[in-house]
Coordinates of C-alpha atoms and ligand atoms in Angstrom, one line a residue:
M3 CA -27.5 23.2 -48.9
K4 CA -25.6 26.0 -47.1
I5 CA -27.7 25.3 -43.9
F6 CA -27.0 21.6 -44.2
H7 CA -23.3 22.3 -44.5
G8 CA -23.4 24.6 -41.5
I9 CA -25.0 21.8 -39.4
V10 CA -22.3 19.4 -40.4
V11 CA -19.6 21.8 -39.4
I12 CA -21.3 22.4 -36.0
L13 CA -21.7 18.6 -35.5
L14 CA -18.1 18.0 -36.4
A15 CA -17.0 20.8 -34.0
Q16 CA -19.0 19.2 -31.2
L17 CA -17.6 15.8 -31.9
F18 CA -14.1 17.2 -32.0
T19 CA -14.7 19.0 -28.6
A20 CA -16.0 15.8 -27.0
A21 CA -13.0 13.8 -28.3
Y22 CA -10.7 16.5 -27.2
A23 CA -12.2 16.6 -23.7
A24 CA -12.0 12.8 -23.4
D25 CA -8.4 13.0 -24.6
Q26 CA -7.5 15.5 -21.9
S27 CA -8.6 13.7 -18.8
V28 CA -8.2 10.5 -16.8
N29 CA -10.4 9.1 -14.0
V30 CA -9.1 7.5 -10.8
Y31 CA -11.0 5.6 -8.2
S32 CA -8.7 5.9 -5.1
A33 CA -8.7 4.2 -1.8
R34 CA -5.6 6.3 -1.0
K35 CA -6.9 9.4 0.8
E36 CA -7.5 12.7 -0.9
H37 CA -4.8 14.7 0.8
L38 CA -2.2 12.2 -0.3
I39 CA -3.2 12.2 -4.0
K40 CA -4.4 15.7 -4.7
P41 CA -0.9 17.4 -4.8
V42 CA 0.4 14.5 -6.9
F43 CA -2.4 14.8 -9.4
A44 CA -2.1 18.6 -9.5
K45 CA 1.6 18.2 -10.5
F46 CA 0.7 15.8 -13.3
E47 CA -2.0 18.1 -14.6
A48 CA 0.4 21.1 -14.6
K49 CA 3.0 19.1 -16.4
T50 CA 0.8 17.3 -19.0
G51 CA -2.4 19.3 -19.3
I52 CA -4.3 16.1 -18.6
K53 CA -7.0 16.6 -16.0
V54 CA -7.1 14.0 -13.3
E55 CA -10.7 13.4 -12.0
Y56 CA -10.9 11.2 -8.9
L57 CA -13.2 9.9 -6.3
T58 CA -12.0 8.4 -3.0
G59 CA -13.5 5.7 -0.8
K60 CA -12.8 2.4 1.0
S61 CA -11.0 -0.2 -1.1
P62 CA -13.7 -2.9 -1.1
V63 CA -16.4 -0.3 -1.8
L64 CA -14.6 1.1 -4.8
L65 CA -13.8 -2.4 -6.0
E66 CA -17.5 -3.4 -5.9
R67 CA -18.4 -0.1 -7.6
I68 CA -16.1 -0.9 -10.6
K69 CA -17.5 -4.4 -10.7
S70 CA -21.2 -3.2 -10.8
E71 CA -20.5 -0.4 -13.3
G72 CA -19.0 -2.9 -15.6
A73 CA -18.2 -1.6 -19.1
K74 CA -19.8 1.7 -18.2
T75 CA -17.4 2.5 -15.4
K76 CA -15.8 5.9 -15.4
A77 CA -12.7 4.5 -13.7
D78 CA -9.6 4.4 -15.8
I79 CA -7.4 3.6 -12.9
F80 CA -8.0 1.8 -9.6
M81 CA -5.6 3.1 -6.9
T82 CA -5.4 1.4 -3.4
V83 CA -3.2 0.3 -0.6
D84 CA -1.9 -3.2 0.1
A85 CA -1.0 -5.8 -2.6
G86 CA -3.8 -7.9 -1.1
N87 CA -6.4 -5.3 -2.4
L88 CA -4.7 -4.9 -5.8
W89 CA -4.5 -8.6 -6.2
A90 CA -8.3 -8.9 -5.4
A91 CA -9.1 -6.4 -8.2
A92 CA -6.9 -8.3 -10.7
I93 CA -8.4 -11.7 -9.7
A94 CA -11.9 -10.2 -10.1
G95 CA -11.0 -9.4 -13.7
L96 CA -11.3 -5.6 -13.2
L97 CA -7.7 -4.7 -14.3
Q98 CA -5.9 -4.9 -17.6
A99 CA -2.2 -5.6 -18.2
Y100 CA 0.1 -2.7 -19.1
K101 CA 3.6 -3.6 -20.2
S102 CA 5.7 -0.4 -20.0
Q103 CA 9.4 0.2 -20.4
E104 CA 9.1 3.1 -18.0
L105 CA 7.5 1.0 -15.2
D106 CA 9.9 -1.9 -15.9
K107 CA 12.8 0.5 -15.4
N108 CA 11.5 2.4 -12.4
I109 CA 9.6 -0.2 -10.3
P110 CA 11.4 -3.4 -9.0
S111 CA 9.7 -6.5 -10.2
Y112 CA 8.9 -7.8 -6.7
L113 CA 6.7 -4.7 -6.2
K114 CA 4.4 -5.4 -9.1
D115 CA 2.0 -8.0 -10.5
P116 CA 3.9 -10.6 -12.5
Q117 CA 1.1 -10.1 -15.1
N118 CA 1.6 -6.3 -15.1
K119 CA -2.0 -5.6 -14.0
W120 CA -0.9 -3.5 -11.0
F121 CA 2.2 -1.7 -9.8
G122 CA 3.5 -0.5 -6.4
F123 CA 4.3 3.2 -6.2
S124 CA 5.3 3.4 -2.5
I125 CA 6.6 1.0 0.1
R126 CA 5.5 0.6 3.7
A127 CA 7.4 -1.5 6.2
R128 CA 5.4 -3.5 8.7
T129 CA 7.8 -3.9 11.6
I130 CA 8.2 -3.5 15.3
V131 CA 7.6 -0.4 17.4
Y132 CA 8.8 -0.6 21.0
N133 CA 9.1 1.3 24.2
S134 CA 12.8 2.2 24.5
K135 CA 12.5 2.7 28.3
K136 CA 11.5 -0.9 28.7
I137 CA 13.3 -2.8 26.0
N138 CA 16.9 -2.8 24.8
P139 CA 16.9 -3.2 21.0
S140 CA 19.3 -6.1 21.5
E141 CA 16.4 -8.1 22.8
L142 CA 14.6 -7.7 19.5
S143 CA 15.2 -9.8 16.4
T144 CA 12.5 -11.4 14.3
Y145 CA 8.7 -11.9 13.8
E146 CA 9.3 -15.4 15.0
N147 CA 11.0 -14.3 18.2
L148 CA 7.8 -12.3 19.3
A149 CA 6.2 -15.7 19.7
E150 CA 8.7 -16.7 22.5
K151 CA 7.6 -16.9 26.1
S152 CA 9.9 -14.0 27.0
W153 CA 7.2 -11.7 25.4
N154 CA 4.4 -13.1 27.5
K155 CA 1.8 -10.3 28.2
R156 CA 4.1 -7.7 26.6
L157 CA 2.9 -7.8 22.9
C158 CA 0.2 -5.6 21.3
L159 CA -1.3 -6.5 17.9
R160 CA -3.9 -4.9 15.6
T161 CA -6.9 -6.9 14.5
S162 CA -6.4 -9.8 12.0
N163 CA -9.3 -8.3 10.0
K164 CA -7.0 -5.7 8.6
V165 CA -5.5 -6.6 5.3
Y166 CA -2.1 -5.4 6.5
N167 CA -1.9 -8.3 8.9
Q168 CA -3.4 -10.7 6.4
S169 CA -0.6 -9.8 4.0
L170 CA 2.0 -10.1 6.7
V171 CA 0.9 -13.6 7.7
A172 CA 0.6 -14.5 4.0
M173 CA 4.2 -13.5 3.4
L174 CA 5.3 -15.4 6.6
I175 CA 3.6 -18.5 5.1
D176 CA 5.5 -17.9 1.9
Q177 CA 8.8 -17.5 3.7
L178 CA 8.6 -20.1 6.5
G179 CA 5.8 -22.5 5.5
E180 CA 2.3 -23.0 7.0
S181 CA 3.1 -25.0 10.2
K182 CA 5.9 -22.7 11.3
T183 CA 3.7 -19.7 10.7
E184 CA 0.9 -21.4 12.8
E185 CA 3.4 -21.7 15.7
I186 CA 4.3 -18.0 15.3
V187 CA 0.8 -16.7 15.2
K188 CA -0.2 -19.0 18.1
G189 CA 2.7 -17.6 20.2
W190 CA 1.7 -14.0 19.3
V191 CA -1.8 -14.6 20.5
Q192 CA -0.6 -16.2 23.7
N193 CA 1.7 -13.2 24.3
L194 CA -1.0 -10.5 23.9
A195 CA -1.0 -8.1 26.8
V196 CA -4.5 -6.7 25.9
P197 CA -7.1 -7.5 23.2
V198 CA -6.2 -6.6 19.6
F199 CA -6.4 -2.9 18.6
S200 CA -8.6 -1.5 15.8
N201 CA -5.7 0.4 14.2
D202 CA -1.9 1.0 14.3
T203 CA -2.1 4.4 15.9
R204 CA -4.2 3.1 18.9
L205 CA -1.7 0.3 19.2
M206 CA 1.1 2.7 19.6
E207 CA -0.9 4.8 22.1
G208 CA -1.3 1.5 24.0
I209 CA 2.5 1.1 24.2
L210 CA 2.9 4.7 25.3
A211 CA 0.2 4.2 28.0
G212 CA 2.2 1.2 29.3
Q213 CA -0.4 -1.5 28.2
C214 CA 2.4 -3.4 26.4
D215 CA 6.0 -3.0 25.4
V216 CA 6.1 -3.9 21.8
G217 CA 3.9 -4.1 18.7
I218 CA 3.8 -4.5 14.9
V219 CA 2.8 -1.4 12.8
N220 CA 3.3 0.2 9.4
S221 CA 6.3 2.5 9.5
Y222 CA 4.4 5.6 8.3
Y223 CA 2.0 5.5 11.4
Y224 CA 5.1 5.8 13.6
G225 CA 6.3 8.5 11.2
R226 CA 3.1 10.5 11.8
L227 CA 3.7 10.4 15.6
E228 CA 7.3 11.4 15.2
K229 CA 6.4 14.3 12.9
D230 CA 4.0 15.6 15.5
K231 CA 6.7 14.9 18.2
K232 CA 4.2 12.6 20.0
H233 CA 6.3 9.4 19.8
G234 CA 7.8 9.8 23.3
D235 CA 9.9 6.7 24.0
L236 CA 8.7 4.8 21.0
R237 CA 11.3 3.6 18.5
L238 CA 11.2 1.6 15.3
F239 CA 13.1 -1.7 15.0
W240 CA 13.9 -3.4 11.7
L241 CA 13.0 -7.1 12.0
N242 CA 14.7 -10.2 10.5
Q243 CA 17.8 -8.4 9.3
N244 CA 19.9 -11.6 9.4
T245 CA 17.3 -13.6 7.4
F246 CA 14.6 -12.5 4.9
G247 CA 14.3 -8.9 6.0
V248 CA 11.3 -6.7 7.0
H249 CA 8.0 -7.5 5.5
V250 CA 7.0 -4.6 3.1
N251 CA 3.8 -3.8 1.4
I252 CA 2.9 -1.3 -1.2
S253 CA 0.3 1.3 -2.2
G254 CA -0.2 1.1 -5.9
A255 CA -2.5 1.2 -8.9
G256 CA -3.6 -0.5 -12.1
I257 CA -5.5 0.3 -15.3
T258 CA -9.1 -0.9 -15.3
K259 CA -10.3 -3.4 -17.9
H260 CA -12.8 -0.9 -19.4
A261 CA -10.7 2.3 -19.2
K262 CA -11.9 4.9 -21.7
N263 CA -8.9 7.1 -21.4
L264 CA -6.4 4.4 -21.9
E265 CA -3.5 6.5 -23.2
N266 CA -3.8 9.0 -20.4
A267 CA -4.0 6.3 -17.8
K268 CA -0.8 4.8 -19.1
K269 CA 0.8 8.2 -19.0
L270 CA -0.2 8.7 -15.4
L271 CA 1.1 5.4 -14.3
D272 CA 4.4 5.9 -16.1
W273 CA 4.7 9.3 -14.5
L274 CA 3.9 8.1 -11.0
S275 CA 7.0 5.9 -11.2
S276 CA 9.3 8.8 -12.1
P277 CA 11.6 10.5 -9.6
E278 CA 9.5 13.7 -9.8
A279 CA 6.3 12.0 -8.8
Q280 CA 7.9 9.4 -6.4
N281 CA 9.1 12.0 -3.9
L282 CA 5.6 13.5 -3.6
F283 CA 3.7 10.2 -3.6
A284 CA 5.9 8.5 -1.0
D285 CA 6.8 11.6 1.1
L286 CA 3.3 12.8 1.7
N287 CA 2.6 9.6 3.6
L288 CA 6.1 9.2 5.0
E289 CA 6.5 6.0 3.0
F290 CA 9.5 4.8 1.0
P291 CA 9.6 5.4 -2.7
A292 CA 9.1 2.3 -4.8
N293 CA 11.7 3.7 -7.3
Q294 CA 14.9 2.7 -5.7
S295 CA 16.8 5.6 -7.2
V296 CA 14.7 8.1 -5.2
T297 CA 15.7 9.2 -1.7
P298 CA 13.0 9.1 1.0
A299 CA 11.8 12.1 3.0
P300 CA 14.4 13.3 5.5
L301 CA 12.4 12.0 8.5
V302 CA 12.1 8.6 6.9
K303 CA 15.7 8.5 5.7
A304 CA 16.8 9.2 9.3
W305 CA 15.4 5.7 10.3
G306 CA 18.4 4.3 8.6
S307 CA 18.6 1.8 5.7
F308 CA 17.5 -1.8 6.3
K309 CA 17.0 -5.1 4.5
H310 CA 13.5 -5.7 3.3
S311 CA 11.9 -8.9 1.9
Q312 CA 12.1 -9.1 -1.9
K313 CA 9.7 -11.9 -2.4
N314 CA 7.1 -10.9 -5.0
I315 CA 4.3 -9.0 -3.1
A316 CA 1.6 -10.7 -5.2
K317 CA 2.1 -13.6 -2.8
A318 CA 0.3 -11.6 -0.2
G319 CA -2.8 -12.0 -2.4
Y320 CA -2.3 -15.6 -3.5
L321 CA -1.9 -16.7 0.1
Q322 CA -4.5 -14.3 1.6
A323 CA -7.3 -16.8 2.1
K324 CA -4.8 -19.3 3.7
A325 CA -3.6 -16.6 6.0
I326 CA -7.1 -15.6 7.1
K327 CA -7.9 -19.2 7.9
L328 CA -4.7 -19.7 9.7
M329 CA -5.2 -16.7 12.0
D330 CA -8.7 -17.8 12.7
R331 CA -7.6 -21.3 13.6
M332 CA -4.9 -19.9 16.0
G333 CA -7.5 -17.6 17.7
Y334 CA -6.1 -14.3 16.4
K335 CA -9.1 -12.1 16.5
Ligands
FE427 FE1 -2.7 2.6 6.5

């Protein structure tokens, strides 16, 4: 009897340890790079005692992994860049809604899923970078204007395969309608100085090398050059200030449908929206905090304040297929 009692005690102790371990961790699958999330998660761990386990990879690969792992997935949170990617995860049924007072308070409604399945934690602006030796900023104005003949053989663009451009065109469709957006994209393609670039950094190097005068990039790529003092005569310009404002996108996260550590996942998302986390999360990548009460990093703040589009970023997802087809029709490679 005594032996039996002892076994029960040991079993109970093991059960308790297992429950305790599960209780003290949260698993993240992240398309946001390791050096951008590690310090953020370390701070959360130090504050809460909840261990953040993570693996990183390309967004579509992680998404497929969560899909194929099904109910057995280890992922409690899917973290990625671009609303188009978050939207795809939600549409595939991989995320669950989380209604939170903290997130409602800290994150503006246009930067999150209307169904609360994902939330933006940083903002990136997709705007113009230009050669200040060749262009007076008074010549610059709007996304639409870059389709004008005056920019013939002066424009550089990144490939339309990148979700950043798909989201940009989707948001233009939302703002201006499909036929107007067709005209714009057609004009852009006609104005290309050289074939499309594989990434934003190469595009900026193209401008610096004199291949073109102006291009469209995410603000933080320009920030990286500036931080390394490699930006030369490049400058940022905020587009559409007299109309709908600069197109912005997010990096963000949502809780997976089969999250095992649900309470910890909720705690992590809530905390990510707090001023304490926001500075780290946005500043590490020279992005803008999604929480509007938080000041950006000094380098980013020095770019000045600007008007950005406040249309719900979920539209980038809803209109993604339409945007891809439109770019293809207009010959945007
Ligand atoms: Fe990027």
